[in-house]
PDB file of C-alpha atoms and ligand atoms in Angstrom:
ATOM      1  CA  MET A   1       0.000   0.000   0.000  1.00 85.00           C
ATOM      2  CA  PRO A   2       1.222   3.494  -0.707  1.00 94.00           C
ATOM      3  CA  LEU A   3       2.746   5.825   1.846  1.00 97.00           C
ATOM      4  CA  HIS A   4       0.120   8.014   3.529  1.00 98.00           C
ATOM      5  CA  ILE A   5       1.052  11.657   4.114  1.00 98.00           C
ATOM      6  CA  HIS A   6      -0.571  13.898   6.696  1.00 98.00           C
ATOM      7  CA  GLN A   7       0.324  17.580   6.356  1.00 98.00           C
ATOM      8  CA  PHE A   8      -0.507  20.339   8.825  1.00 98.00           C
ATOM      9  CA  PRO A   9       0.629  23.908   9.509  1.00 98.00           C
ATOM     10  CA  CYS A  10       3.129  24.577  12.327  1.00 98.00           C
ATOM     11  CA  ARG A  11       4.593  27.766  13.824  1.00 97.00           C
ATOM     12  CA  SER A  12       4.046  30.837  11.622  1.00 96.00           C
ATOM     13  CA  ASP A  13       4.718  29.355   8.170  1.00 98.00           C
ATOM     14  CA  ASN A  14       6.232  25.865   8.593  1.00 98.00           C
ATOM     15  CA  TYR A  15       4.574  22.626   7.614  1.00 98.00           C
ATOM     16  CA  GLY A  16       4.594  19.437   9.630  1.00 98.00           C
ATOM     17  CA  PHE A  17       4.491  16.160   7.693  1.00 98.00           C
ATOM     18  CA  LEU A  18       3.768  12.668   8.942  1.00 98.00           C
ATOM     19  CA  ALA A  19       4.551   9.782   6.575  1.00 98.00           C
ATOM     20  CA  HIS A  20       2.839   6.497   7.463  1.00 98.00           C
ATOM     21  CA  ASP A  21       3.476   3.072   5.984  1.00 97.00           C
ATOM     22  CA  PRO A  22       0.167   1.209   6.353  1.00 96.00           C
ATOM     23  CA  ASP A  23       1.804  -2.207   5.864  1.00 96.00           C
ATOM     24  CA  THR A  24       4.074  -1.985   8.919  1.00 97.00           C
ATOM     25  CA  GLY A  25       2.522   0.875  10.875  1.00 97.00           C
ATOM     26  CA  GLN A  26       5.816   2.790  10.881  1.00 98.00           C
ATOM     27  CA  THR A  27       5.331   6.538  10.968  1.00 98.00           C
ATOM     28  CA  ALA A  28       7.901   9.278  10.429  1.00 98.00           C
ATOM     29  CA  SER A  29       7.725  12.945  11.243  1.00 99.00           C
ATOM     30  CA  ILE A  30       9.645  14.908   8.642  1.00 98.00           C
ATOM     31  CA  ASP A  31      11.412  17.451  10.860  1.00 99.00           C
ATOM     32  CA  THR A  32       9.958  18.529  14.196  1.00 98.00           C
ATOM     33  CA  PRO A  33       8.774  22.135  13.974  1.00 98.00           C
ATOM     34  CA  ASP A  34       6.223  21.787  16.788  1.00 98.00           C
ATOM     35  CA  GLY A  35       5.886  18.818  19.173  1.00 98.00           C
ATOM     36  CA  ASN A  36       2.301  19.603  20.149  1.00 98.00           C
ATOM     37  CA  ALA A  37       1.138  19.934  16.557  1.00 98.00           C
ATOM     38  CA  ILE A  38       2.918  16.673  15.648  1.00 98.00           C
ATOM     39  CA  ASN A  39       1.319  14.847  18.578  1.00 98.00           C
ATOM     40  CA  ALA A  40      -2.079  16.243  17.579  1.00 98.00           C
ATOM     41  CA  GLY A  41      -1.521  15.005  14.025  1.00 98.00           C
ATOM     42  CA  LEU A  42      -0.551  11.548  15.280  1.00 98.00           C
ATOM     43  CA  ALA A  43      -3.631  11.400  17.527  1.00 98.00           C
ATOM     44  CA  GLU A  44      -5.899  12.540  14.711  1.00 98.00           C
ATOM     45  CA  LYS A  45      -4.668   9.714  12.465  1.00 98.00           C
ATOM     46  CA  GLY A  46      -4.214   7.106  15.223  1.00 98.00           C
ATOM     47  CA  TRP A  47      -0.539   6.652  14.259  1.00 98.00           C
ATOM     48  CA  GLN A  48       2.472   5.894  16.499  1.00 98.00           C
ATOM     49  CA  LEU A  49       5.672   7.813  15.877  1.00 98.00           C
ATOM     50  CA  THR A  50       8.598   5.496  15.034  1.00 98.00           C
ATOM     51  CA  HIS A  51      10.984   7.841  13.168  1.00 98.00           C
ATOM     52  CA  ILE A  52      12.057  11.437  12.799  1.00 98.00           C
ATOM     53  CA  LEU A  53      13.680  12.319   9.482  1.00 98.00           C
ATOM     54  CA  ASN A  54      15.555  15.617   9.797  1.00 99.00           C
ATOM     55  CA  THR A  55      16.329  17.654   6.681  1.00 98.00           C
ATOM     56  CA  HIS A  56      18.586  20.170   8.464  1.00 98.00           C
ATOM     57  CA  HIS A  57      19.561  21.541  11.849  1.00 98.00           C
ATOM     58  CA  HIS A  58      17.589  24.818  11.982  1.00 98.00           C
ATOM     59  CA  VAL A  59      15.511  25.165  15.131  1.00 98.00           C
ATOM     60  CA  ASP A  60      12.215  25.325  13.234  1.00 98.00           C
ATOM     61  CA  HIS A  61      13.041  21.816  11.919  1.00 98.00           C
ATOM     62  CA  THR A  62      14.558  20.141  15.009  1.00 98.00           C
ATOM     63  CA  GLU A  63      13.094  21.875  18.044  1.00 98.00           C
ATOM     64  CA  ALA A  64      10.874  18.969  19.173  1.00 98.00           C
ATOM     65  CA  ASN A  65      13.399  16.171  18.406  1.00 98.00           C
ATOM     66  CA  LEU A  66      14.276  15.391  22.030  1.00 98.00           C
ATOM     67  CA  GLN A  67      10.748  15.853  23.355  1.00 98.00           C
ATOM     68  CA  LEU A  68       9.333  13.411  20.791  1.00 98.00           C
ATOM     69  CA  LYS A  69      12.209  10.943  21.190  1.00 98.00           C
ATOM     70  CA  GLU A  70      11.639  10.804  24.931  1.00 98.00           C
ATOM     71  CA  GLN A  71       7.905  10.379  24.465  1.00 98.00           C
ATOM     72  CA  TRP A  72       7.905   7.847  21.592  1.00 98.00           C
ATOM     73  CA  MET A  73      11.423   6.348  21.745  1.00 98.00           C
ATOM     74  CA  CYS A  74      11.557   6.951  17.997  1.00 98.00           C
ATOM     75  CA  THR A  75      14.658   6.691  15.804  1.00 98.00           C
ATOM     76  CA  ILE A  76      16.129   9.969  14.552  1.00 98.00           C
ATOM     77  CA  VAL A  77      17.696   9.970  11.092  1.00 98.00           C
ATOM     78  CA  GLY A  78      19.855  12.884   9.940  1.00 98.00           C
ATOM     79  CA  ALA A  79      22.878  13.902   7.924  1.00 98.00           C
ATOM     80  CA  ALA A  80      26.215  12.391   8.959  1.00 98.00           C
ATOM     81  CA  ASN A  81      27.732  15.705   7.840  1.00 95.00           C
ATOM     82  CA  ASP A  82      25.714  17.563  10.434  1.00 97.00           C
ATOM     83  CA  ALA A  83      25.368  14.961  13.192  1.00 98.00           C
ATOM     84  CA  GLU A  84      26.582  17.275  15.969  1.00 98.00           C
ATOM     85  CA  ARG A  85      23.802  19.757  15.197  1.00 98.00           C
ATOM     86  CA  ILE A  86      20.904  17.251  14.944  1.00 98.00           C
ATOM     87  CA  PRO A  87      19.612  16.733  18.512  1.00 98.00           C
ATOM     88  CA  GLY A  88      19.240  13.052  19.463  1.00 98.00           C
ATOM     89  CA  ILE A  89      20.471  11.690  16.117  1.00 98.00           C
ATOM     90  CA  ASP A  90      20.585   7.840  15.997  1.00 98.00           C
ATOM     91  CA  ILE A  91      21.219   7.022  12.329  1.00 98.00           C
ATOM     92  CA  GLN A  92      23.687   9.088  10.304  1.00 98.00           C
ATOM     93  CA  VAL A  93      23.112   9.014   6.558  1.00 98.00           C
ATOM     94  CA  THR A  94      25.065  10.173   3.522  1.00 98.00           C
ATOM     95  CA  ASP A  95      24.389  11.002  -0.118  1.00 98.00           C
ATOM     96  CA  GLY A  96      22.863   8.246  -2.222  1.00 98.00           C
ATOM     97  CA  GLU A  97      22.277   5.971   0.746  1.00 98.00           C
ATOM     98  CA  GLU A  98      18.967   4.116   0.945  1.00 97.00           C
ATOM     99  CA  PHE A  99      17.613   3.235   4.360  1.00 94.00           C
ATOM    100  CA  PRO A 100      14.589   1.074   5.083  1.00 95.00           C
ATOM    101  CA  PHE A 101      11.419   2.760   6.210  1.00 96.00           C
ATOM    102  CA  GLY A 102       8.511   0.398   6.728  1.00 92.00           C
ATOM    103  CA  ALA A 103       8.196  -1.845   3.697  1.00 88.00           C
ATOM    104  CA  MET A 104       9.879   0.748   1.483  1.00 95.00           C
ATOM    105  CA  LYS A 105      13.152   2.583   1.111  1.00 96.00           C
ATOM    106  CA  ALA A 106      14.050   6.244   1.461  1.00 97.00           C
ATOM    107  CA  LYS A 107      16.963   7.579  -0.515  1.00 98.00           C
ATOM    108  CA  VAL A 108      19.105  10.351   0.930  1.00 98.00           C
ATOM    109  CA  LEU A 109      20.114  13.227  -1.323  1.00 98.00           C
ATOM    110  CA  GLU A 110      22.701  15.668   0.004  1.00 98.00           C
ATOM    111  CA  VAL A 111      21.509  19.117  -1.054  1.00 98.00           C
ATOM    112  CA  PRO A 112      23.744  21.675   0.706  1.00 98.00           C
ATOM    113  CA  GLY A 113      23.350  25.423   0.311  1.00 98.00           C
ATOM    114  CA  HIS A 114      20.693  26.570   2.786  1.00 98.00           C
ATOM    115  CA  THR A 115      22.826  24.801   5.412  1.00 98.00           C
ATOM    116  CA  SER A 116      26.037  22.875   4.813  1.00 98.00           C
ATOM    117  CA  GLY A 117      24.484  19.567   5.909  1.00 98.00           C
ATOM    118  CA  HIS A 118      21.027  19.820   4.339  1.00 98.00           C
ATOM    119  CA  ILE A 119      19.555  16.571   2.998  1.00 98.00           C
ATOM    120  CA  ALA A 120      16.352  15.557   1.191  1.00 98.00           C
ATOM    121  CA  PHE A 121      14.476  12.246   1.483  1.00 98.00           C
ATOM    122  CA  TYR A 122      13.254  10.622  -1.732  1.00 98.00           C
ATOM    123  CA  PHE A 123      10.795   7.726  -1.754  1.00 98.00           C
ATOM    124  CA  ALA A 124      11.261   6.556  -5.348  1.00 98.00           C
ATOM    125  CA  THR A 125       8.528   3.918  -5.344  1.00 97.00           C
ATOM    126  CA  GLU A 126       6.069   6.478  -3.986  1.00 97.00           C
ATOM    127  CA  GLY A 127       7.198   9.368  -6.202  1.00 98.00           C
ATOM    128  CA  ILE A 128       7.548  11.586  -3.136  1.00 98.00           C
ATOM    129  CA  ALA A 129      10.387  13.871  -1.996  1.00 98.00           C
ATOM    130  CA  PHE A 130      10.763  15.822   1.235  1.00 99.00           C
ATOM    131  CA  VAL A 131      13.101  18.686   0.447  1.00 98.00           C
ATOM    132  CA  GLY A 132      13.088  20.830   3.605  1.00 98.00           C
ATOM    133  CA  ASP A 133      14.291  24.371   2.902  1.00 98.00           C
ATOM    134  CA  THR A 134      16.227  23.629  -0.302  1.00 98.00           C
ATOM    135  CA  LEU A 135      13.524  23.887  -2.971  1.00 98.00           C
ATOM    136  CA  PHE A 136      10.309  25.797  -2.297  1.00 98.00           C
ATOM    137  CA  ALA A 137       7.221  26.204  -4.432  1.00 98.00           C
ATOM    138  CA  LEU A 138       8.464  28.952  -6.796  1.00 98.00           C
ATOM    139  CA  GLY A 139      11.534  29.525  -4.635  1.00 98.00           C
ATOM    140  CA  CYS A 140      14.674  28.146  -3.077  1.00 98.00           C
ATOM    141  CA  GLY A 141      16.183  28.404   0.390  1.00 98.00           C
ATOM    142  CA  ARG A 142      18.340  31.302   1.486  1.00 98.00           C
ATOM    143  CA  LEU A 143      22.075  30.646   1.377  1.00 98.00           C
ATOM    144  CA  PHE A 144      22.923  30.712   5.075  1.00 98.00           C
ATOM    145  CA  GLU A 145      25.871  28.303   4.937  1.00 97.00           C
ATOM    146  CA  GLY A 146      26.533  27.644   1.287  1.00 94.00           C
ATOM    147  CA  SER A 147      27.648  29.295  -1.930  1.00 97.00           C
ATOM    148  CA  PRO A 148      25.438  29.907  -4.948  1.00 98.00           C
ATOM    149  CA  SER A 149      27.250  27.138  -6.839  1.00 98.00           C
ATOM    150  CA  MET A 150      26.589  24.678  -4.013  1.00 98.00           C
ATOM    151  CA  MET A 151      22.879  25.506  -4.048  1.00 98.00           C
ATOM    152  CA  TRP A 152      22.704  25.433  -7.832  1.00 98.00           C
ATOM    153  CA  GLU A 153      24.172  21.915  -7.817  1.00 98.00           C
ATOM    154  CA  SER A 154      21.677  20.852  -5.168  1.00 98.00           C
ATOM    155  CA  LEU A 155      18.734  22.210  -7.158  1.00 98.00           C
ATOM    156  CA  GLN A 156      19.992  20.469 -10.280  1.00 98.00           C
ATOM    157  CA  LYS A 157      20.165  17.221  -8.330  1.00 98.00           C
ATOM    158  CA  LEU A 158      16.504  17.615  -7.335  1.00 98.00           C
ATOM    159  CA  MET A 159      15.616  18.456 -10.935  1.00 98.00           C
ATOM    160  CA  THR A 160      16.864  15.025 -12.017  1.00 98.00           C
ATOM    161  CA  LEU A 161      13.827  13.511 -10.254  1.00 98.00           C
ATOM    162  CA  PRO A 162      10.857  12.623 -12.484  1.00 98.00           C
ATOM    163  CA  ASP A 163       8.441  15.472 -13.316  1.00 98.00           C
ATOM    164  CA  GLU A 164       5.563  13.777 -11.513  1.00 98.00           C
ATOM    165  CA  THR A 165       7.488  13.593  -8.206  1.00 98.00           C
ATOM    166  CA  VAL A 166       5.406  15.175  -5.454  1.00 98.00           C
ATOM    167  CA  VAL A 167       7.541  17.661  -3.526  1.00 98.00           C
ATOM    168  CA  TYR A 168       6.900  18.529   0.114  1.00 98.00           C
ATOM    169  CA  CYS A 169       8.793  21.662   1.171  1.00 98.00           C
ATOM    170  CA  GLY A 170       9.192  23.025   4.663  1.00 98.00           C
ATOM    171  CA  HIS A 171       7.401  26.366   4.455  1.00 98.00           C
ATOM    172  CA  GLU A 172       4.381  28.145   2.998  1.00 98.00           C
ATOM    173  CA  TYR A 173       6.303  30.903   1.210  1.00 98.00           C
ATOM    174  CA  THR A 174       4.640  30.500  -2.163  1.00 98.00           C
ATOM    175  CA  GLN A 175       2.634  33.710  -2.472  1.00 98.00           C
ATOM    176  CA  ALA A 176       5.655  35.935  -1.789  1.00 98.00           C
ATOM    177  CA  ASN A 177       7.756  33.748  -4.088  1.00 98.00           C
ATOM    178  CA  ALA A 178       5.178  34.138  -6.873  1.00 98.00           C
ATOM    179  CA  LYS A 179       5.311  37.931  -6.606  1.00 98.00           C
ATOM    180  CA  PHE A 180       9.063  37.847  -7.057  1.00 98.00           C
ATOM    181  CA  ALA A 181       8.943  35.215  -9.809  1.00 98.00           C
ATOM    182  CA  LEU A 182       6.608  37.405 -11.878  1.00 98.00           C
ATOM    183  CA  THR A 183       9.168  40.241 -11.787  1.00 98.00           C
ATOM    184  CA  ILE A 184      11.884  37.863 -13.047  1.00 98.00           C
ATOM    185  CA  GLU A 185       9.964  36.031 -15.775  1.00 98.00           C
ATOM    186  CA  PRO A 186       6.948  38.203 -16.625  1.00 98.00           C
ATOM    187  CA  ALA A 187       6.329  36.502 -19.982  1.00 98.00           C
ATOM    188  CA  ASN A 188       5.856  32.999 -18.506  1.00 98.00           C
ATOM    189  CA  GLU A 189       2.149  32.281 -19.100  1.00 98.00           C
ATOM    190  CA  ARG A 190       2.153  29.165 -16.949  1.00 98.00           C
ATOM    191  CA  LEU A 191       3.681  31.160 -14.085  1.00 98.00           C
ATOM    192  CA  LYS A 192       0.948  33.808 -14.411  1.00 98.00           C
ATOM    193  CA  ALA A 193      -1.763  31.159 -14.294  1.00 98.00           C
ATOM    194  CA  ARG A 194      -0.109  29.478 -11.323  1.00 98.00           C
ATOM    195  CA  SER A 195       0.167  32.797  -9.504  1.00 98.00           C
ATOM    196  CA  ASP A 196      -3.597  33.312  -9.887  1.00 98.00           C
ATOM    197  CA  GLU A 197      -4.218  29.820  -8.491  1.00 98.00           C
ATOM    198  CA  ILE A 198      -1.896  30.521  -5.558  1.00 98.00           C
ATOM    199  CA  ASN A 199      -3.681  33.780  -4.725  1.00 98.00           C
ATOM    200  CA  ALA A 200      -7.028  31.984  -4.773  1.00 98.00           C
ATOM    201  CA  LEU A 201      -5.741  29.203  -2.489  1.00 98.00           C
ATOM    202  CA  ARG A 202      -4.196  31.626  -0.017  1.00 98.00           C
ATOM    203  CA  ALA A 203      -7.308  33.829   0.034  1.00 98.00           C
ATOM    204  CA  ASN A 204      -9.047  30.737   1.417  1.00 98.00           C
ATOM    205  CA  ASN A 205      -6.133  29.926   3.742  1.00 96.00           C
ATOM    206  CA  LEU A 206      -5.417  26.711   1.805  1.00 98.00           C
ATOM    207  CA  PRO A 207      -1.901  25.250   1.346  1.00 98.00           C
ATOM    208  CA  THR A 208       0.042  25.572  -1.912  1.00 98.00           C
ATOM    209  CA  VAL A 209       2.291  22.693  -0.807  1.00 98.00           C
ATOM    210  CA  PRO A 210       2.960  20.049  -2.089  1.00 98.00           C
ATOM    211  CA  THR A 211       4.178  20.954  -5.543  1.00 98.00           C
ATOM    212  CA  THR A 212       5.765  18.762  -8.226  1.00 98.00           C
ATOM    213  CA  ILE A 213       9.143  18.711  -9.930  1.00 98.00           C
ATOM    214  CA  GLY A 214       7.453  19.294 -13.291  1.00 98.00           C
ATOM    215  CA  LEU A 215       5.547  22.349 -12.073  1.00 98.00           C
ATOM    216  CA  GLU A 216       8.719  23.838 -10.588  1.00 98.00           C
ATOM    217  CA  ARG A 217      10.645  23.088 -13.762  1.00 98.00           C
ATOM    218  CA  ALA A 218       8.025  25.072 -15.713  1.00 98.00           C
ATOM    219  CA  THR A 219       7.543  28.043 -13.360  1.00 98.00           C
ATOM    220  CA  ASN A 220      10.235  28.387 -10.659  1.00 98.00           C
ATOM    221  CA  PRO A 221      12.758  31.061 -11.731  1.00 98.00           C
ATOM    222  CA  PHE A 222      15.520  29.504  -9.596  1.00 98.00           C
ATOM    223  CA  VAL A 223      15.591  26.377 -11.772  1.00 98.00           C
ATOM    224  CA  ARG A 224      15.018  28.209 -15.072  1.00 98.00           C
ATOM    225  CA  PRO A 225      18.286  30.113 -15.668  1.00 98.00           C
ATOM    226  CA  THR A 226      18.187  29.111 -19.348  1.00 97.00           C
ATOM    227  CA  SER A 227      14.934  31.051 -19.886  1.00 98.00           C
ATOM    228  CA  LYS A 228      15.542  33.823 -22.436  1.00 98.00           C
ATOM    229  CA  ASN A 229      12.899  35.920 -20.703  1.00 98.00           C
ATOM    230  CA  ILE A 230      14.705  35.644 -17.341  1.00 98.00           C
ATOM    231  CA  GLN A 231      18.079  36.370 -18.897  1.00 98.00           C
ATOM    232  CA  ALA A 232      16.695  39.477 -20.638  1.00 98.00           C
ATOM    233  CA  THR A 233      14.834  40.697 -17.549  1.00 98.00           C
ATOM    234  CA  ILE A 234      17.902  40.608 -15.336  1.00 98.00           C
ATOM    235  CA  GLY A 235      20.298  41.769 -18.060  1.00 98.00           C
ATOM    236  CA  LEU A 236      22.317  38.555 -18.367  1.00 98.00           C
ATOM    237  CA  GLN A 237      21.691  37.409 -21.936  1.00 95.00           C
ATOM    238  CA  GLU A 238      23.874  34.444 -22.910  1.00 91.00           C
ATOM    239  CA  ALA A 239      25.226  34.104 -19.359  1.00 97.00           C
ATOM    240  CA  ASP A 240      25.822  30.633 -17.951  1.00 97.00           C
ATOM    241  CA  ALA A 241      23.249  28.992 -15.697  1.00 98.00           C
ATOM    242  CA  LEU A 242      25.177  29.518 -12.462  1.00 98.00           C
ATOM    243  CA  THR A 243      25.590  33.242 -13.123  1.00 98.00           C
ATOM    244  CA  VAL A 244      21.872  33.658 -13.841  1.00 98.00           C
ATOM    245  CA  PHE A 245      20.918  31.594 -10.783  1.00 98.00           C
ATOM    246  CA  SER A 246      23.285  33.592  -8.531  1.00 98.00           C
ATOM    247  CA  GLU A 247      21.866  36.906  -9.730  1.00 98.00           C
ATOM    248  CA  THR A 248      18.291  35.643  -9.270  1.00 98.00           C
ATOM    249  CA  ARG A 249      19.117  34.586  -5.695  1.00 98.00           C
ATOM    250  CA  ARG A 250      20.748  37.984  -5.017  1.00 98.00           C
ATOM    251  CA  LEU A 251      17.730  39.852  -6.384  1.00 98.00           C
ATOM    252  CA  LYS A 252      15.371  37.790  -4.224  1.00 98.00           C
ATOM    253  CA  ASP A 253      17.462  38.541  -1.116  1.00 97.00           C
ATOM    254  CA  ASN A 254      16.875  42.243  -1.806  1.00 96.00           C
ATOM    255  CA  PHE A 255      13.262  41.974  -2.985  1.00 95.00           C
TER     256      PHE A 255
HETATM  257 ZN1   ZN B 301      15.927  26.298   7.508  1.00 89.42          ZN
HETATM  258 FE1   FE B 302      12.884  26.410   7.901  1.00 89.42          FE
END
């Protein structure tokens, strides 16, 4: 049976995600933004927490690690590269590694840039990826601990996943990202249509997450540095992809 996902808002703009394997009953919390919200989600579904999968060390992704571990005696999986900053870490994972979760496997993708030890979790058989703060709907994470080239490589790695891959990102930042994206690629008709959809969803307080790799490939300016419209808008015609990406990231930081 397929992986069940339960998504709920946490803190001001984070999302909590529970992933449940119905065959074994194993349940993972992807990051731990809010212990009470995660416990409420577990109670609502009648699931028992067996794992925490941490994407990165930031407090809005790890704050409830120790509380939940004490309560549930769950196993915490995080990046070997960042083990000293992941509270309560039990299993240290590295790029390309597959670890068993329930009856399936999760593949670890190292995607540094937002933090130096950021990882994503890809469930290939399910067509699902949890990407933390690396790729957002119409955006990408801020470069707190990495260079533009590091982040560009990480985004390219995510863009090798199939178009239909469902992407769960850590925050509801989409409306602000759409505003910026429209200034960078104003001639993208699909982006305009998506922006209208996003405004309608947010007007009703509905989530814009998850997204898909294909939708991001078509509309997210951070993974579209070869767009002639983007290159012309930011004055970098014929520039290489990394240069266009870096300038787009810089413009967003000052938007
Ligand atoms: Zn973060
Ligand atoms: Fe975050």
